[in-house]
């Protein structure tokens, strides 16, 4: 494996690109983290579902990538929260993993059209794999802050139960009815020691979609679907929903990387969702 997170990839402490700072970081696992980045100047408003592009300077070049905001659009003082996976052999995330809180960064945006439809009281079916749950957390936190939560069913797939970011929050919202949400997590590697005693559904998220739509009586008249995460999952779920009669404009999609694309560094494997 090529270790790109080494001395031949220095991170500039100062740069004319920098206009933001890492304000907080919480690690969920070795390769999943919640990272907050704050503009050093005034915060910029965003719509939940949009993304910002963050980066650092290395060897005179700005290395940057887009990330969906996971935090509420109504709370920007601490910075924007991102839920990020470390991609082994990736160009940017190994650099991000080396940054301490307080390190300067570049940040641009917001951008993106993966946003909520206005005044839509249908059930929102949020389908995601891995870190693709981030924009849905922002949407629900913002709706909650506005006092206008919309009924939601959240399907979230991960390899292991410890990779299910925001599980606690969603379970709490569901159990105390803070938010009218049904949370449906699934793990794709049952039978492993990490998933021992897992009480929930098993299989990739695309494999549970049909069952969940049946169980919750979701149809094109009463619901709208938003899908985010890895491109193969999105393509599969999109086709499935079109076959169930959803018009194309009622299935909204955000791809985290183009279909069929592998990490750029040589000799690395694409991580599982
Ligand atoms: C609009 C948008 C929003 C995004 N939001 C997020 C987000 O909230 N959280 C997040 O972790 N990523 C997000 N991404 C992906 C992110 O921009 C980077 O592509 C990712 O962090 C890898 O960057 P890298 O430079 O380390 O890898 P690169 O050198 O760019 O290699 C990228 C390759 O790694 C693989 N890959 C990329 N992302 C992942 C992933 N999350 N899991 C597994 N394999 C992956 C793909 O094969 C991809 O082609 C988003 C992408 C887009 C376009």
Short mmCIF file of C-alpha atoms and ligand atoms in Angstrom, two decimals:
data_model
loop_
_atom_site.label_atom_id
_atom_site.label_comp_id
_atom_site.label_asym_id
_atom_site.label_seq_id
_atom_site.Cartn_x
_atom_site.Cartn_y
_atom_site.Cartn_z
CA UNK A 1 0.00 0.00 0.00
CA UNK A 2 1.28 3.46 -0.83
CA UNK A 3 1.34 5.58 2.30
CA UNK A 4 0.59 9.06 1.05
CA UNK A 5 0.35 10.51 4.54
CA UNK A 6 4.09 10.88 4.88
CA UNK A 7 6.76 13.56 4.88
CA UNK A 8 6.72 13.82 1.10
CA UNK A 9 3.27 15.31 1.47
CA UNK A 10 3.87 18.21 3.88
CA UNK A 11 0.94 20.34 4.93
CA UNK A 12 1.62 24.08 4.82
CA UNK A 13 1.01 25.70 8.20
CA UNK A 14 0.31 29.01 6.51
CA UNK A 15 -1.04 29.70 3.05
CA UNK A 16 -2.74 32.47 1.11
CA UNK A 17 -5.45 29.87 0.38
CA UNK A 18 -6.43 29.64 4.04
CA UNK A 19 -9.61 31.37 5.21
CA UNK A 20 -10.91 28.81 7.73
CA UNK A 21 -9.83 26.74 10.71
CA UNK A 22 -10.50 23.24 12.06
CA UNK A 23 -12.57 24.11 15.10
CA UNK A 24 -13.43 20.68 16.48
CA UNK A 25 -12.99 17.00 15.78
CA UNK A 26 -14.58 13.84 17.16
CA UNK A 27 -13.41 10.43 15.98
CA UNK A 28 -16.06 7.74 15.65
CA UNK A 29 -13.60 5.02 14.54
CA UNK A 30 -10.07 5.00 13.12
CA UNK A 31 -11.41 5.89 9.70
CA UNK A 32 -14.58 7.89 10.41
CA UNK A 33 -14.61 11.33 11.98
CA UNK A 34 -16.84 14.30 12.58
CA UNK A 35 -14.84 17.41 11.69
CA UNK A 36 -15.96 21.00 12.18
CA UNK A 37 -14.43 23.77 10.03
CA UNK A 38 -15.18 27.44 10.64
CA UNK A 39 -14.58 30.42 8.38
CA UNK A 40 -12.17 32.82 10.09
CA UNK A 41 -14.38 35.67 8.85
CA UNK A 42 -18.15 35.77 8.92
CA UNK A 43 -20.01 32.45 8.57
CA UNK A 44 -21.79 31.96 5.26
CA UNK A 45 -25.41 30.79 5.11
CA UNK A 46 -26.18 27.45 3.44
CA UNK A 47 -29.20 25.36 2.64
CA UNK A 48 -29.30 21.91 4.26
CA UNK A 49 -28.11 19.35 1.72
CA UNK A 50 -25.45 21.63 0.26
CA UNK A 51 -21.71 21.02 0.44
CA UNK A 52 -18.55 23.02 1.09
CA UNK A 53 -15.12 22.37 -0.37
CA UNK A 54 -12.31 22.17 2.16
CA UNK A 55 -8.60 21.88 1.50
CA UNK A 56 -5.01 22.36 2.59
CA UNK A 57 -1.88 23.39 0.76
CA UNK A 58 0.67 20.66 0.12
CA UNK A 59 3.80 21.09 -2.01
CA UNK A 60 2.53 24.46 -3.21
CA UNK A 61 -0.83 23.10 -4.37
CA UNK A 62 -4.29 23.29 -2.88
CA UNK A 63 -5.63 19.77 -2.28
CA UNK A 64 -9.36 20.05 -1.74
CA UNK A 65 -12.55 18.00 -1.78
CA UNK A 66 -16.28 18.68 -1.35
CA UNK A 67 -18.15 17.54 1.78
CA UNK A 68 -21.86 17.70 2.61
CA UNK A 69 -22.60 19.76 5.68
CA UNK A 70 -24.06 17.63 8.47
CA UNK A 71 -24.89 20.38 10.93
CA UNK A 72 -27.92 22.60 11.20
CA UNK A 73 -28.06 25.57 8.84
CA UNK A 74 -29.23 27.58 11.83
CA UNK A 75 -26.04 27.01 13.87
CA UNK A 76 -22.86 28.13 12.14
CA UNK A 77 -20.89 29.76 14.96
CA UNK A 78 -18.85 26.65 15.82
CA UNK A 79 -18.32 25.95 12.13
CA UNK A 80 -19.82 23.49 9.70
CA UNK A 81 -19.83 19.83 10.74
CA UNK A 82 -18.64 17.24 8.23
CA UNK A 83 -18.82 13.46 8.55
CA UNK A 84 -15.78 12.10 6.73
CA UNK A 85 -14.36 8.69 5.88
CA UNK A 86 -10.60 8.25 5.58
CA UNK A 87 -10.02 6.83 2.10
CA UNK A 88 -6.84 4.76 2.14
CA UNK A 89 -4.61 6.02 -0.63
CA UNK A 90 -6.81 9.04 -1.23
CA UNK A 91 -5.26 12.40 -1.99
CA UNK A 92 -7.07 14.58 0.52
CA UNK A 93 -8.42 12.55 3.43
CA UNK A 94 -4.99 11.25 4.64
CA UNK A 95 -3.98 14.93 4.88
CA UNK A 96 -7.17 15.80 6.76
CA UNK A 97 -6.43 12.99 9.23
CA UNK A 98 -3.11 14.69 10.08
CA UNK A 99 -4.68 18.06 10.95
CA UNK A 100 -5.03 19.10 14.56
CA UNK A 101 -7.82 21.27 15.86
CA UNK A 102 -6.71 24.87 15.30
CA UNK A 103 -5.00 24.18 11.95
CA UNK A 104 -5.88 26.58 9.16
CA UNK A 105 -7.62 25.39 6.01
CA UNK A 106 -9.19 26.63 2.84
CA UNK A 107 -12.97 26.49 2.56
CA UNK A 108 -15.26 27.41 -0.33
CA UNK A 109 -18.97 27.34 -0.78
CA UNK A 110 -21.69 26.48 -0.11
CA UNK A 111 -22.73 24.85 -3.36
CA UNK A 112 -25.12 22.15 -4.51
CA UNK A 113 -28.69 21.50 -5.54
CA UNK A 114 -29.39 18.46 -3.34
CA UNK A 115 -31.78 20.41 -1.14
CA UNK A 116 -35.25 19.94 0.26
CA UNK A 117 -38.32 20.72 -1.83
CA UNK A 118 -40.15 23.69 -0.34
CA UNK A 119 -43.26 23.01 1.76
CA UNK A 120 -43.36 19.28 1.18
CA UNK A 121 -45.32 17.37 3.81
CA UNK A 122 -44.92 13.93 2.22
CA UNK A 123 -42.82 11.36 4.07
CA UNK A 124 -39.16 11.97 3.31
CA UNK A 125 -37.35 8.71 2.66
CA UNK A 126 -33.65 9.37 3.24
CA UNK A 127 -31.54 6.50 1.86
CA UNK A 128 -27.79 6.48 2.40
CA UNK A 129 -24.64 4.43 2.64
CA UNK A 130 -21.63 5.34 4.77
CA UNK A 131 -21.03 9.06 5.18
CA UNK A 132 -23.89 9.75 2.76
CA UNK A 133 -26.13 10.22 5.78
CA UNK A 134 -24.54 13.65 6.42
CA UNK A 135 -26.88 15.88 4.35
CA UNK A 136 -29.94 14.18 5.87
CA UNK A 137 -28.75 15.01 9.38
CA UNK A 138 -28.38 18.63 8.34
CA UNK A 139 -31.86 18.62 6.79
CA UNK A 140 -33.51 17.13 9.88
CA UNK A 141 -31.58 19.31 12.35
CA UNK A 142 -32.51 22.42 10.37
CA UNK A 143 -36.18 21.45 10.07
CA UNK A 144 -36.21 20.75 13.79
CA UNK A 145 -34.63 24.13 14.56
CA UNK A 146 -37.29 25.79 12.39
CA UNK A 147 -40.04 23.91 14.22
CA UNK A 148 -41.17 22.25 10.99
CA UNK A 149 -39.93 18.65 11.10
CA UNK A 150 -41.18 16.54 8.21
CA UNK A 151 -42.01 12.85 8.65
CA UNK A 152 -38.99 10.80 7.67
CA UNK A 153 -37.82 7.24 7.21
CA UNK A 154 -34.03 7.02 7.37
CA UNK A 155 -32.39 3.97 5.78
CA UNK A 156 -28.67 3.82 6.53
CA UNK A 157 -26.25 1.13 5.46
CA UNK A 158 -22.74 0.47 6.79
CA UNK A 159 -20.40 -2.49 6.94
CA UNK A 160 -20.33 -2.62 10.73
CA UNK A 161 -22.57 -1.37 13.51
CA UNK A 162 -19.79 0.86 14.87
CA UNK A 163 -19.72 2.65 11.49
CA UNK A 164 -23.33 3.81 11.84
CA UNK A 165 -22.65 7.50 12.46
CA UNK A 166 -25.53 9.44 14.06
CA UNK A 167 -27.16 6.19 15.24
CA UNK A 168 -27.53 7.44 18.81
CA UNK A 169 -29.06 10.72 17.72
CA UNK A 170 -31.55 9.05 15.39
CA UNK A 171 -32.51 6.40 17.95
CA UNK A 172 -33.07 9.14 20.51
CA UNK A 173 -35.19 11.20 18.12
CA UNK A 174 -37.24 8.14 17.29
CA UNK A 175 -37.70 6.90 20.85
CA UNK A 176 -38.62 10.23 22.45
CA UNK A 177 -40.48 11.50 19.36
CA UNK A 178 -38.31 14.63 19.14
CA UNK A 179 -38.45 14.09 15.40
CA UNK A 180 -41.10 12.02 13.54
CA UNK A 181 -38.52 9.60 12.17
CA UNK A 182 -38.32 5.85 11.65
CA UNK A 183 -34.67 4.84 11.73
CA UNK A 184 -33.76 1.72 9.75
CA UNK A 185 -30.05 0.89 9.92
CA UNK A 186 -28.56 -2.14 8.22
CA UNK A 187 -25.13 -3.80 8.35
CA UNK A 188 -23.69 -5.48 5.29
CA UNK A 189 -21.30 -7.86 7.11
CA UNK A 190 -23.36 -9.90 9.51
CA UNK A 191 -21.60 -12.83 11.13
CA UNK A 192 -18.40 -10.87 11.82
CA UNK A 193 -17.24 -10.34 15.40
CA UNK A 194 -17.81 -6.58 14.99
CA UNK A 195 -21.47 -7.21 14.26
CA UNK A 196 -22.01 -9.76 16.99
CA UNK A 197 -25.38 -9.30 18.71
CA UNK A 198 -26.52 -6.85 16.04
CA UNK A 199 -30.29 -6.74 16.49
CA UNK A 200 -31.22 -5.00 13.25
CA UNK A 201 -31.47 -5.63 9.55
CA UNK A 202 -28.67 -7.15 7.52
CA UNK A 203 -27.52 -6.66 3.95
CA UNK A 204 -26.62 -3.62 1.93
CA UNK A 205 -29.06 -0.74 2.06
CA UNK A 206 -30.22 -1.34 -1.52
CA UNK A 207 -31.22 -4.88 -0.51
CA UNK A 208 -33.63 -3.72 2.21
CA UNK A 209 -35.34 -0.92 0.26
CA UNK A 210 -38.21 -3.01 -1.16
CA UNK A 211 -39.07 -4.51 2.26
CA UNK A 212 -38.97 -1.15 4.00
CA UNK A 213 -41.21 0.49 1.39
CA UNK A 214 -43.71 -2.34 1.84
CA UNK A 215 -43.54 -2.29 5.63
CA UNK A 216 -44.10 1.46 5.89
CA UNK A 217 -46.58 1.56 2.97
CA UNK A 218 -44.47 4.12 1.11
CA UNK A 219 -45.62 4.95 -2.39
CA UNK A 220 -45.28 7.78 -4.92
CA UNK A 221 -48.41 9.49 -3.56
CA UNK A 222 -47.25 9.74 0.03
CA UNK A 223 -43.45 10.05 -0.14
CA UNK A 224 -40.39 11.54 -1.80
CA UNK A 225 -36.98 9.83 -1.87
CA UNK A 226 -33.53 11.34 -1.36
CA UNK A 227 -30.50 9.09 -1.95
CA UNK A 228 -26.89 9.87 -1.07
CA UNK A 229 -23.61 7.99 -0.95
CA UNK A 230 -21.84 5.55 -3.21
CA UNK A 231 -22.79 5.59 -6.90
CA UNK A 232 -23.63 1.88 -7.32
CA UNK A 233 -26.05 1.97 -4.40
CA UNK A 234 -27.67 5.12 -5.82
CA UNK A 235 -28.06 3.61 -9.31
CA UNK A 236 -29.63 0.44 -7.89
CA UNK A 237 -32.06 2.25 -5.58
CA UNK A 238 -32.97 4.75 -8.30
CA UNK A 239 -33.95 1.92 -10.67
CA UNK A 240 -35.89 0.19 -7.93
CA UNK A 241 -37.91 3.30 -7.13
CA UNK A 242 -38.60 4.08 -10.79
CA UNK A 243 -39.97 0.54 -11.10
CA UNK A 244 -42.19 1.20 -8.06
CA UNK A 245 -43.72 4.13 -9.96
CA UNK A 246 -41.79 7.08 -8.55
CA UNK A 247 -41.40 9.82 -11.17
CA UNK A 248 -37.73 10.71 -11.76
CA UNK A 249 -38.11 14.15 -10.15
CA UNK A 250 -39.35 12.48 -6.94
CA UNK A 251 -36.06 10.63 -6.53
CA UNK A 252 -33.31 13.09 -5.65
CA UNK A 253 -29.69 11.95 -5.75
CA UNK A 254 -26.23 13.07 -4.55
CA UNK A 255 -23.28 10.96 -5.75
CA UNK A 256 -20.12 11.18 -3.66
CA UNK A 257 -17.93 10.03 -6.49
CA UNK A 258 -18.49 9.14 -10.16
CA UNK A 259 -19.61 5.61 -10.88
CA UNK A 260 -16.72 3.25 -11.60
CA UNK A 261 -14.01 5.56 -10.26
CA UNK A 262 -11.27 4.14 -8.06
CA UNK A 263 -9.02 5.98 -5.58
CA UNK A 264 -6.31 7.80 -7.47
CA UNK A 265 -3.25 6.40 -5.73
CA UNK A 266 -1.82 3.20 -7.13
CA UNK A 267 -2.17 -0.10 -5.35
CA UNK A 268 -5.08 0.77 -3.13
CA UNK A 269 -8.44 -0.86 -2.79
CA UNK A 270 -11.75 0.93 -2.75
CA UNK A 271 -13.16 0.81 0.77
CA UNK A 272 -16.52 -0.87 1.23
CA UNK A 273 -19.49 1.39 2.01
C1 LIG B 1 -21.10 16.73 -3.36
C2 LIG B 1 -20.18 15.79 -2.60
C3 LIG B 1 -20.29 15.68 -1.23
C4 LIG B 1 -19.46 14.80 -0.53
N1 LIG B 1 -19.61 14.68 0.81
C5 LIG B 1 -18.87 13.79 1.49
C6 LIG B 1 -19.07 13.60 2.89
O1 LIG B 1 -19.92 14.22 3.52
N2 LIG B 1 -18.25 12.70 3.52
C7 LIG B 1 -17.28 11.98 2.86
O2 LIG B 1 -16.58 11.17 3.50
N3 LIG B 1 -17.09 12.14 1.53
C8 LIG B 1 -17.84 13.03 0.85
N4 LIG B 1 -17.62 13.22 -0.49
C9 LIG B 1 -16.45 12.54 -1.11
C10 LIG B 1 -15.22 13.45 -0.95
O3 LIG B 1 -15.37 14.63 -1.72
C11 LIG B 1 -13.92 12.77 -1.44
O4 LIG B 1 -14.11 12.23 -2.71
C12 LIG B 1 -13.46 11.66 -0.49
O5 LIG B 1 -13.29 12.17 0.83
C13 LIG B 1 -12.15 11.03 -0.96
O6 LIG B 1 -11.19 12.03 -1.12
P1 LIG B 1 -9.65 11.65 -1.24
O7 LIG B 1 -8.94 12.81 -1.88
O8 LIG B 1 -9.13 11.16 0.05
O9 LIG B 1 -9.67 10.43 -2.26
P2 LIG B 1 -9.36 10.50 -3.84
O10 LIG B 1 -7.91 10.51 -4.09
O11 LIG B 1 -10.13 11.64 -4.45
O12 LIG B 1 -10.01 9.14 -4.27
C14 LIG B 1 -11.41 9.16 -4.46
C15 LIG B 1 -11.92 7.75 -4.64
O13 LIG B 1 -12.09 7.14 -3.38
C16 LIG B 1 -13.33 6.50 -3.30
N5 LIG B 1 -14.15 7.22 -2.30
C17 LIG B 1 -14.44 8.52 -2.21
N6 LIG B 1 -15.19 8.82 -1.14
C18 LIG B 1 -15.37 7.67 -0.50
C19 LIG B 1 -16.06 7.31 0.68
N7 LIG B 1 -16.69 8.19 1.46
N8 LIG B 1 -16.04 6.01 1.02
C20 LIG B 1 -15.41 5.12 0.26
N9 LIG B 1 -14.72 5.39 -0.87
C21 LIG B 1 -14.71 6.65 -1.25
C22 LIG B 1 -13.89 6.53 -4.68
O14 LIG B 1 -13.48 5.37 -5.37
C23 LIG B 1 -13.28 7.75 -5.29
O15 LIG B 1 -13.18 7.74 -6.68
C24 LIG B 1 -18.47 14.07 -1.23
C25 LIG B 1 -18.35 14.20 -2.61
C26 LIG B 1 -19.20 15.03 -3.30
C27 LIG B 1 -19.06 15.13 -4.80
#
